[in-house]
């Protein structure tokens, strides 16, 4: 009688386990189906990142070319081999026209200061124009050196330890894009807020219309020579926007270069950290030391190429 009760108890336990197992498997299957439906199938574009600095900095250079800086051809090419510089390209003449218009605007600013009281506030536009003019000239010279600089950069990158997965290869490009986007957005917001403050809180308007008063004040150096006209005022405002972008872009561009160089040192450092407690042959440490020297030489070459821009930025 006792054996029969134990057998029935065991049968009930087995049936209970079977029922619970079926419920668990059903829940697991439904959960896997939900995960499978929520996943997006990977495409070829998800694996196109090669982790190179040329790929990462290309969007930042494309934005600069919209504002007459860095007239390099082939910045959207897959590799550095597509880069080139030509004095016959429209990018070069676009930048040259911008340099000429900045020089003319500087001449008008100097004329205005010469016919007014000399103080810090009146000299400020001259310092602003001279700084941007020198920086734009430095960017034009850097555009000539850029293909060779990226060739050297890519040669050092090829010797670095590779990335372990596609997510690591995509990280430098995403990081540079995010930083550049945030800084450009903040600069744009600051410029728009300054426009709003001048338009709506101008206590001594030059004209009845607040917008015309703002445009007149932005290009006051022009309207001391020419009579006011809307088309000339808007040309002056476009020139002011280009100058303001160049003022902010200097710092952003130097930050991009610094992030790219620091990423190279970080890749070497990660490789050393993985091998630091393992008995490595002498050839490994010789290779690491040679690679470090190559990165240092690249840093010196970059420093020579952007030293003028760095000086104006400081």
mmCIF file of C-alpha atoms in Angstrom:
data_model
loop_
_atom_site.group_PDB
_atom_site.id
_atom_site.type_symbol
_atom_site.label_atom_id
_atom_site.label_comp_id
_atom_site.label_asym_id
_atom_site.label_seq_id
_atom_site.Cartn_x
_atom_site.Cartn_y
_atom_site.Cartn_z
ATOM 1 C CA UNK A 1 0.000 0.000 0.000
ATOM 2 C CA UNK A 2 2.833 2.369 0.841
ATOM 3 C CA UNK A 3 4.625 1.475 -2.409
ATOM 4 C CA UNK A 4 1.472 2.281 -4.390
ATOM 5 C CA UNK A 5 1.213 5.704 -2.751
ATOM 6 C CA UNK A 6 4.868 6.449 -3.477
ATOM 7 C CA UNK A 7 4.404 5.335 -7.081
ATOM 8 C CA UNK A 8 1.387 7.627 -7.498
ATOM 9 C CA UNK A 9 3.309 10.505 -5.925
ATOM 10 C CA UNK A 10 6.190 9.948 -8.343
ATOM 11 C CA UNK A 11 3.810 9.811 -11.307
ATOM 12 C CA UNK A 12 2.206 13.101 -10.244
ATOM 13 C CA UNK A 13 5.634 14.690 -9.877
ATOM 14 C CA UNK A 14 6.649 13.485 -13.326
ATOM 15 C CA UNK A 15 3.432 14.807 -14.889
ATOM 16 C CA UNK A 16 3.927 18.134 -13.102
ATOM 17 C CA UNK A 17 7.502 18.401 -14.382
ATOM 18 C CA UNK A 18 6.354 17.589 -17.923
ATOM 19 C CA UNK A 19 3.670 20.259 -17.786
ATOM 20 C CA UNK A 20 6.084 22.848 -16.362
ATOM 21 C CA UNK A 21 8.688 21.871 -18.950
ATOM 22 C CA UNK A 22 6.211 22.349 -21.795
ATOM 23 C CA UNK A 23 5.206 25.763 -20.410
ATOM 24 C CA UNK A 24 8.885 26.780 -20.055
ATOM 25 C CA UNK A 25 9.719 25.646 -23.593
ATOM 26 C CA UNK A 26 6.678 27.484 -24.946
ATOM 27 C CA UNK A 27 7.718 30.695 -23.187
ATOM 28 C CA UNK A 28 11.300 30.270 -24.407
ATOM 29 C CA UNK A 29 10.133 29.769 -27.998
ATOM 30 C CA UNK A 30 7.907 32.850 -27.888
ATOM 31 C CA UNK A 31 10.758 34.900 -26.413
ATOM 32 C CA UNK A 32 13.143 33.749 -29.151
ATOM 33 C CA UNK A 33 10.531 34.568 -31.801
ATOM 34 C CA UNK A 34 10.187 38.104 -30.410
ATOM 35 C CA UNK A 35 13.957 38.579 -30.401
ATOM 36 C CA UNK A 36 14.202 37.249 -33.961
ATOM 37 C CA UNK A 37 11.451 39.609 -35.156
ATOM 38 C CA UNK A 38 13.039 42.619 -33.431
ATOM 39 C CA UNK A 39 16.445 42.046 -34.994
ATOM 40 C CA UNK A 40 17.426 43.879 -38.177
ATOM 41 C CA UNK A 41 19.255 41.922 -40.783
ATOM 42 C CA UNK A 42 22.794 43.197 -41.293
ATOM 43 C CA UNK A 43 23.656 44.759 -44.635
ATOM 44 C CA UNK A 44 26.891 45.377 -46.437
ATOM 45 C CA UNK A 45 27.020 48.932 -45.101
ATOM 46 C CA UNK A 46 27.308 47.591 -41.539
ATOM 47 C CA UNK A 47 30.721 46.098 -42.360
ATOM 48 C CA UNK A 48 32.243 48.783 -44.590
ATOM 49 C CA UNK A 49 34.157 50.586 -41.815
ATOM 50 C CA UNK A 50 37.888 50.020 -42.046
ATOM 51 C CA UNK A 51 38.813 52.027 -38.949
ATOM 52 C CA UNK A 52 41.027 54.475 -40.857
ATOM 53 C CA UNK A 53 41.361 58.141 -39.993
ATOM 54 C CA UNK A 54 40.673 59.064 -43.631
ATOM 55 C CA UNK A 55 37.229 57.458 -43.366
ATOM 56 C CA UNK A 56 36.530 59.031 -39.971
ATOM 57 C CA UNK A 57 37.474 62.615 -40.843
ATOM 58 C CA UNK A 58 35.884 62.691 -44.316
ATOM 59 C CA UNK A 59 32.464 64.081 -43.168
ATOM 60 C CA UNK A 60 34.184 66.825 -41.162
ATOM 61 C CA UNK A 61 36.204 67.868 -44.220
ATOM 62 C CA UNK A 62 33.062 67.777 -46.368
ATOM 63 C CA UNK A 63 31.400 70.289 -44.038
ATOM 64 C CA UNK A 64 34.516 72.485 -44.187
ATOM 65 C CA UNK A 65 34.417 72.540 -47.980
ATOM 66 C CA UNK A 66 30.847 73.872 -47.831
ATOM 67 C CA UNK A 67 32.390 76.920 -46.107
ATOM 68 C CA UNK A 68 35.324 77.392 -48.521
ATOM 69 C CA UNK A 69 37.980 75.557 -46.469
ATOM 70 C CA UNK A 70 40.218 72.535 -47.239
ATOM 71 C CA UNK A 71 39.849 72.372 -51.059
ATOM 72 C CA UNK A 72 40.949 68.721 -51.351
ATOM 73 C CA UNK A 73 39.446 66.468 -54.006
ATOM 74 C CA UNK A 74 38.422 62.880 -53.214
ATOM 75 C CA UNK A 75 37.685 63.231 -49.499
ATOM 76 C CA UNK A 76 34.732 60.819 -49.903
ATOM 77 C CA UNK A 77 36.884 58.238 -51.694
ATOM 78 C CA UNK A 78 37.061 54.784 -50.057
ATOM 79 C CA UNK A 79 40.794 55.119 -49.363
ATOM 80 C CA UNK A 80 43.451 57.809 -49.195
ATOM 81 C CA UNK A 81 44.516 56.939 -52.751
ATOM 82 C CA UNK A 82 41.563 58.930 -54.068
ATOM 83 C CA UNK A 83 42.842 62.178 -52.496
ATOM 84 C CA UNK A 84 44.323 64.856 -54.729
ATOM 85 C CA UNK A 85 44.875 68.582 -54.902
ATOM 86 C CA UNK A 86 44.631 70.615 -58.075
ATOM 87 C CA UNK A 87 44.720 74.342 -58.710
ATOM 88 C CA UNK A 88 42.325 73.766 -61.595
ATOM 89 C CA UNK A 89 39.520 72.333 -59.458
ATOM 90 C CA UNK A 90 36.458 74.370 -58.526
ATOM 91 C CA UNK A 91 37.259 73.796 -54.860
ATOM 92 C CA UNK A 92 40.532 75.708 -55.195
ATOM 93 C CA UNK A 93 38.907 78.643 -56.984
ATOM 94 C CA UNK A 94 36.047 78.620 -54.489
ATOM 95 C CA UNK A 95 38.550 78.948 -51.639
ATOM 96 C CA UNK A 96 40.575 81.546 -53.533
ATOM 97 C CA UNK A 97 37.447 83.660 -54.065
ATOM 98 C CA UNK A 98 36.743 83.425 -50.343
ATOM 99 C CA UNK A 99 40.284 84.605 -49.551
ATOM 100 C CA UNK A 100 39.832 87.565 -51.907
ATOM 101 C CA UNK A 101 36.464 88.540 -50.405
ATOM 102 C CA UNK A 102 37.929 88.288 -46.884
ATOM 103 C CA UNK A 103 40.833 90.516 -47.911
ATOM 104 C CA UNK A 104 38.446 93.104 -49.363
ATOM 105 C CA UNK A 105 36.311 92.972 -46.212
ATOM 106 C CA UNK A 106 39.465 93.447 -44.127
ATOM 107 C CA UNK A 107 40.379 96.526 -46.180
ATOM 108 C CA UNK A 108 36.960 98.067 -45.505
ATOM 109 C CA UNK A 109 37.343 97.291 -41.781
ATOM 110 C CA UNK A 110 40.761 98.983 -41.685
ATOM 111 C CA UNK A 111 39.318 102.032 -43.478
ATOM 112 C CA UNK A 112 36.527 102.271 -40.927
ATOM 113 C CA UNK A 113 38.974 102.118 -38.003
ATOM 114 C CA UNK A 114 41.177 104.756 -39.640
ATOM 115 C CA UNK A 115 38.197 107.158 -39.774
ATOM 116 C CA UNK A 116 37.005 106.521 -36.210
ATOM 117 C CA UNK A 117 38.314 106.566 -32.656
ATOM 118 C CA UNK A 118 41.000 103.962 -32.071
ATOM 119 C CA UNK A 119 40.027 101.702 -29.173
ATOM 120 C CA UNK A 120 39.699 97.990 -28.366
ATOM 121 C CA UNK A 121 36.141 97.745 -29.681
ATOM 122 C CA UNK A 122 37.009 99.289 -33.046
ATOM 123 C CA UNK A 123 40.135 97.146 -33.495
ATOM 124 C CA UNK A 124 38.271 93.917 -32.715
ATOM 125 C CA UNK A 125 36.936 93.419 -36.311
ATOM 126 C CA UNK A 126 40.464 93.810 -37.687
ATOM 127 C CA UNK A 127 41.831 91.142 -35.334
ATOM 128 C CA UNK A 128 38.923 88.874 -36.261
ATOM 129 C CA UNK A 129 39.411 89.309 -40.013
ATOM 130 C CA UNK A 130 43.200 88.963 -39.879
ATOM 131 C CA UNK A 131 42.975 85.782 -37.800
ATOM 132 C CA UNK A 132 40.496 84.127 -40.154
ATOM 133 C CA UNK A 133 42.406 85.289 -43.222
ATOM 134 C CA UNK A 134 45.649 83.727 -41.961
ATOM 135 C CA UNK A 135 43.842 80.548 -40.889
ATOM 136 C CA UNK A 136 42.140 80.231 -44.298
ATOM 137 C CA UNK A 137 45.483 80.640 -46.015
ATOM 138 C CA UNK A 138 46.923 77.953 -43.730
ATOM 139 C CA UNK A 139 44.043 75.609 -44.600
ATOM 140 C CA UNK A 140 44.763 76.191 -48.294
ATOM 141 C CA UNK A 141 48.414 75.261 -47.769
ATOM 142 C CA UNK A 142 47.381 72.251 -45.700
ATOM 143 C CA UNK A 143 45.136 71.073 -48.540
ATOM 144 C CA UNK A 144 48.225 70.730 -50.726
ATOM 145 C CA UNK A 145 49.955 68.607 -48.069
ATOM 146 C CA UNK A 146 46.888 66.570 -47.132
ATOM 147 C CA UNK A 147 47.205 63.708 -49.706
ATOM 148 C CA UNK A 148 50.821 63.059 -48.696
ATOM 149 C CA UNK A 149 49.986 63.406 -45.009
ATOM 150 C CA UNK A 150 47.167 60.871 -45.279
ATOM 151 C CA UNK A 151 49.489 58.536 -47.198
ATOM 152 C CA UNK A 152 51.945 58.579 -44.306
ATOM 153 C CA UNK A 153 49.092 58.263 -41.804
ATOM 154 C CA UNK A 154 47.694 55.197 -43.591
ATOM 155 C CA UNK A 155 51.172 53.594 -43.723
ATOM 156 C CA UNK A 156 51.455 53.856 -39.930
ATOM 157 C CA UNK A 157 47.874 52.605 -39.447
ATOM 158 C CA UNK A 158 48.592 49.463 -41.472
ATOM 159 C CA UNK A 159 51.356 48.523 -39.000
ATOM 160 C CA UNK A 160 49.132 48.931 -35.948
ATOM 161 C CA UNK A 161 47.415 45.954 -34.247
ATOM 162 C CA UNK A 162 44.084 45.285 -35.927
ATOM 163 C CA UNK A 163 40.657 45.721 -34.417
ATOM 164 C CA UNK A 164 39.000 42.638 -32.956
ATOM 165 C CA UNK A 165 35.538 43.262 -34.459
ATOM 166 C CA UNK A 166 33.600 45.516 -36.818
ATOM 167 C CA UNK A 167 32.183 47.513 -33.892
ATOM 168 C CA UNK A 168 35.694 48.577 -32.869
ATOM 169 C CA UNK A 169 36.502 49.538 -36.462
ATOM 170 C CA UNK A 170 33.436 51.769 -36.589
ATOM 171 C CA UNK A 171 34.101 53.414 -33.212
ATOM 172 C CA UNK A 172 36.682 56.060 -34.353
ATOM 173 C CA UNK A 173 34.410 57.344 -37.130
ATOM 174 C CA UNK A 174 31.357 57.486 -34.856
ATOM 175 C CA UNK A 175 33.313 59.217 -32.123
ATOM 176 C CA UNK A 176 34.711 61.908 -34.439
ATOM 177 C CA UNK A 177 31.311 62.510 -36.038
ATOM 178 C CA UNK A 178 29.605 62.827 -32.662
ATOM 179 C CA UNK A 179 32.150 65.301 -31.267
ATOM 180 C CA UNK A 180 32.181 67.392 -34.456
ATOM 181 C CA UNK A 181 28.368 67.425 -34.656
ATOM 182 C CA UNK A 182 27.975 68.495 -31.017
ATOM 183 C CA UNK A 183 30.577 71.274 -31.296
ATOM 184 C CA UNK A 184 29.203 72.577 -34.590
ATOM 185 C CA UNK A 185 25.660 72.490 -33.207
ATOM 186 C CA UNK A 186 26.719 74.439 -30.120
ATOM 187 C CA UNK A 187 28.544 76.997 -32.279
ATOM 188 C CA UNK A 188 25.492 77.373 -34.516
ATOM 189 C CA UNK A 189 23.218 77.797 -31.509
ATOM 190 C CA UNK A 190 25.518 80.458 -30.070
ATOM 191 C CA UNK A 191 25.525 82.340 -33.376
ATOM 192 C CA UNK A 192 21.731 82.175 -33.717
ATOM 193 C CA UNK A 193 21.240 83.389 -30.157
ATOM 194 C CA UNK A 194 23.591 86.292 -30.802
ATOM 195 C CA UNK A 195 21.550 87.231 -33.890
ATOM 196 C CA UNK A 196 18.296 87.086 -31.904
ATOM 197 C CA UNK A 197 19.739 89.203 -29.113
ATOM 198 C CA UNK A 198 20.934 91.877 -31.537
ATOM 199 C CA UNK A 199 17.729 91.937 -33.594
ATOM 200 C CA UNK A 200 15.309 92.131 -30.685
ATOM 201 C CA UNK A 201 17.378 94.004 -28.105
ATOM 202 C CA UNK A 202 19.049 96.670 -30.226
ATOM 203 C CA UNK A 203 18.395 99.826 -28.185
ATOM 204 C CA UNK A 204 19.932 102.118 -30.823
ATOM 205 C CA UNK A 205 18.625 100.792 -34.159
ATOM 206 C CA UNK A 206 20.208 102.152 -37.316
ATOM 207 C CA UNK A 207 17.026 101.594 -39.362
ATOM 208 C CA UNK A 208 13.325 101.133 -38.624
ATOM 209 C CA UNK A 209 13.215 97.460 -39.598
ATOM 210 C CA UNK A 210 15.088 95.404 -36.930
ATOM 211 C CA UNK A 211 16.345 92.912 -39.536
ATOM 212 C CA UNK A 212 17.675 95.683 -41.758
ATOM 213 C CA UNK A 213 19.191 97.317 -38.690
ATOM 214 C CA UNK A 214 20.991 94.072 -37.859
ATOM 215 C CA UNK A 215 22.257 93.604 -41.428
ATOM 216 C CA UNK A 216 23.410 97.201 -41.507
ATOM 217 C CA UNK A 217 25.331 96.733 -38.267
ATOM 218 C CA UNK A 218 26.896 93.455 -39.414
ATOM 219 C CA UNK A 219 28.350 95.078 -42.528
ATOM 220 C CA UNK A 220 28.749 98.634 -41.277
ATOM 221 C CA UNK A 221 32.212 98.847 -42.870
ATOM 222 C CA UNK A 222 30.611 98.430 -46.318
ATOM 223 C CA UNK A 223 27.879 101.023 -45.881
ATOM 224 C CA UNK A 224 30.310 103.731 -44.922
ATOM 225 C CA UNK A 225 31.442 103.551 -48.560
ATOM 226 C CA UNK A 226 28.319 102.325 -50.410
ATOM 227 C CA UNK A 227 24.642 103.243 -49.901
ATOM 228 C CA UNK A 228 22.565 100.631 -48.123
ATOM 229 C CA UNK A 229 21.010 97.895 -50.264
ATOM 230 C CA UNK A 230 19.519 94.547 -49.278
ATOM 231 C CA UNK A 231 21.573 92.453 -51.680
ATOM 232 C CA UNK A 232 24.834 93.995 -50.450
ATOM 233 C CA UNK A 233 23.694 93.541 -46.849
ATOM 234 C CA UNK A 234 22.996 89.856 -47.415
ATOM 235 C CA UNK A 235 26.364 89.399 -49.135
ATOM 236 C CA UNK A 236 27.976 90.940 -46.082
ATOM 237 C CA UNK A 237 26.016 88.576 -43.837
ATOM 238 C CA UNK A 238 27.096 85.550 -45.881
ATOM 239 C CA UNK A 239 30.689 86.705 -45.542
ATOM 240 C CA UNK A 240 30.174 87.052 -41.789
ATOM 241 C CA UNK A 241 28.767 83.512 -41.540
ATOM 242 C CA UNK A 242 31.763 82.113 -43.435
ATOM 243 C CA UNK A 243 34.159 83.964 -41.144
ATOM 244 C CA UNK A 244 32.327 82.806 -38.015
ATOM 245 C CA UNK A 245 32.399 79.188 -39.172
ATOM 246 C CA UNK A 246 36.140 79.397 -39.843
ATOM 247 C CA UNK A 247 36.637 80.846 -36.379
ATOM 248 C CA UNK A 248 34.959 77.792 -34.782
ATOM 249 C CA UNK A 249 36.221 75.201 -37.243
ATOM 250 C CA UNK A 250 39.880 75.817 -36.403
ATOM 251 C CA UNK A 251 39.427 74.411 -32.918
ATOM 252 C CA UNK A 252 37.233 71.510 -34.083
ATOM 253 C CA UNK A 253 39.716 70.484 -36.784
ATOM 254 C CA UNK A 254 42.631 70.444 -34.349
ATOM 255 C CA UNK A 255 40.561 68.353 -31.960
ATOM 256 C CA UNK A 256 39.847 65.836 -34.742
ATOM 257 C CA UNK A 257 43.559 65.488 -35.482
ATOM 258 C CA UNK A 258 44.328 65.054 -31.796
ATOM 259 C CA UNK A 259 41.668 62.369 -31.418
ATOM 260 C CA UNK A 260 42.998 60.507 -34.461
ATOM 261 C CA UNK A 261 46.572 60.532 -33.188
ATOM 262 C CA UNK A 262 45.539 59.524 -29.670
ATOM 263 C CA UNK A 263 43.572 56.580 -31.114
ATOM 264 C CA UNK A 264 46.759 55.274 -32.734
ATOM 265 C CA UNK A 265 48.617 55.438 -29.423
ATOM 266 C CA UNK A 266 45.655 53.798 -27.676
ATOM 267 C CA UNK A 267 45.694 50.864 -30.123
ATOM 268 C CA UNK A 268 49.373 50.292 -29.455
ATOM 269 C CA UNK A 269 48.794 50.619 -25.717
ATOM 270 C CA UNK A 270 45.978 48.020 -25.789
ATOM 271 C CA UNK A 271 48.290 45.572 -27.541
ATOM 272 C CA UNK A 272 50.985 46.095 -24.911
ATOM 273 C CA UNK A 273 48.489 45.609 -22.073
ATOM 274 C CA UNK A 274 47.427 42.246 -23.512
ATOM 275 C CA UNK A 275 51.012 40.995 -23.679
ATOM 276 C CA UNK A 276 52.528 42.650 -20.619
ATOM 277 C CA UNK A 277 52.347 39.551 -18.375
ATOM 278 C CA UNK A 278 53.345 37.052 -21.034
ATOM 279 C CA UNK A 279 56.917 36.067 -21.947
ATOM 280 C CA UNK A 280 57.254 37.755 -25.332
ATOM 281 C CA UNK A 281 60.322 37.458 -27.575
ATOM 282 C CA UNK A 282 62.698 40.329 -28.119
ATOM 283 C CA UNK A 283 61.359 40.835 -31.638
ATOM 284 C CA UNK A 284 57.947 41.820 -30.253
ATOM 285 C CA UNK A 285 59.371 44.601 -28.105
ATOM 286 C CA UNK A 286 61.554 45.760 -30.989
ATOM 287 C CA UNK A 287 58.452 45.919 -33.191
ATOM 288 C CA UNK A 288 56.538 47.843 -30.509
ATOM 289 C CA UNK A 289 59.356 50.346 -30.053
ATOM 290 C CA UNK A 290 59.692 50.863 -33.829
ATOM 291 C CA UNK A 291 55.948 51.350 -34.183
ATOM 292 C CA UNK A 292 55.924 53.878 -31.361
ATOM 293 C CA UNK A 293 58.704 55.833 -33.075
ATOM 294 C CA UNK A 294 56.682 55.790 -36.311
ATOM 295 C CA UNK A 295 53.687 57.293 -34.521
ATOM 296 C CA UNK A 296 55.911 59.982 -32.960
ATOM 297 C CA UNK A 297 57.323 60.864 -36.392
ATOM 298 C CA UNK A 298 53.784 61.134 -37.762
ATOM 299 C CA UNK A 299 52.834 63.432 -34.880
ATOM 300 C CA UNK A 300 55.798 65.666 -35.729
ATOM 301 C CA UNK A 301 54.791 65.773 -39.398
ATOM 302 C CA UNK A 302 51.204 66.662 -38.474
ATOM 303 C CA UNK A 303 52.483 69.316 -36.082
ATOM 304 C CA UNK A 304 54.592 70.888 -38.826
ATOM 305 C CA UNK A 305 51.606 70.887 -41.201
ATOM 306 C CA UNK A 306 49.106 72.504 -38.794
ATOM 307 C CA UNK A 307 51.436 74.650 -36.673
ATOM 308 C CA UNK A 308 50.106 77.877 -38.236
ATOM 309 C CA UNK A 309 46.493 76.919 -37.602
ATOM 310 C CA UNK A 310 47.373 75.907 -34.071
ATOM 311 C CA UNK A 311 49.027 79.271 -33.411
ATOM 312 C CA UNK A 312 45.996 81.208 -34.667
ATOM 313 C CA UNK A 313 43.683 78.946 -32.636
ATOM 314 C CA UNK A 314 45.563 79.718 -29.428
#
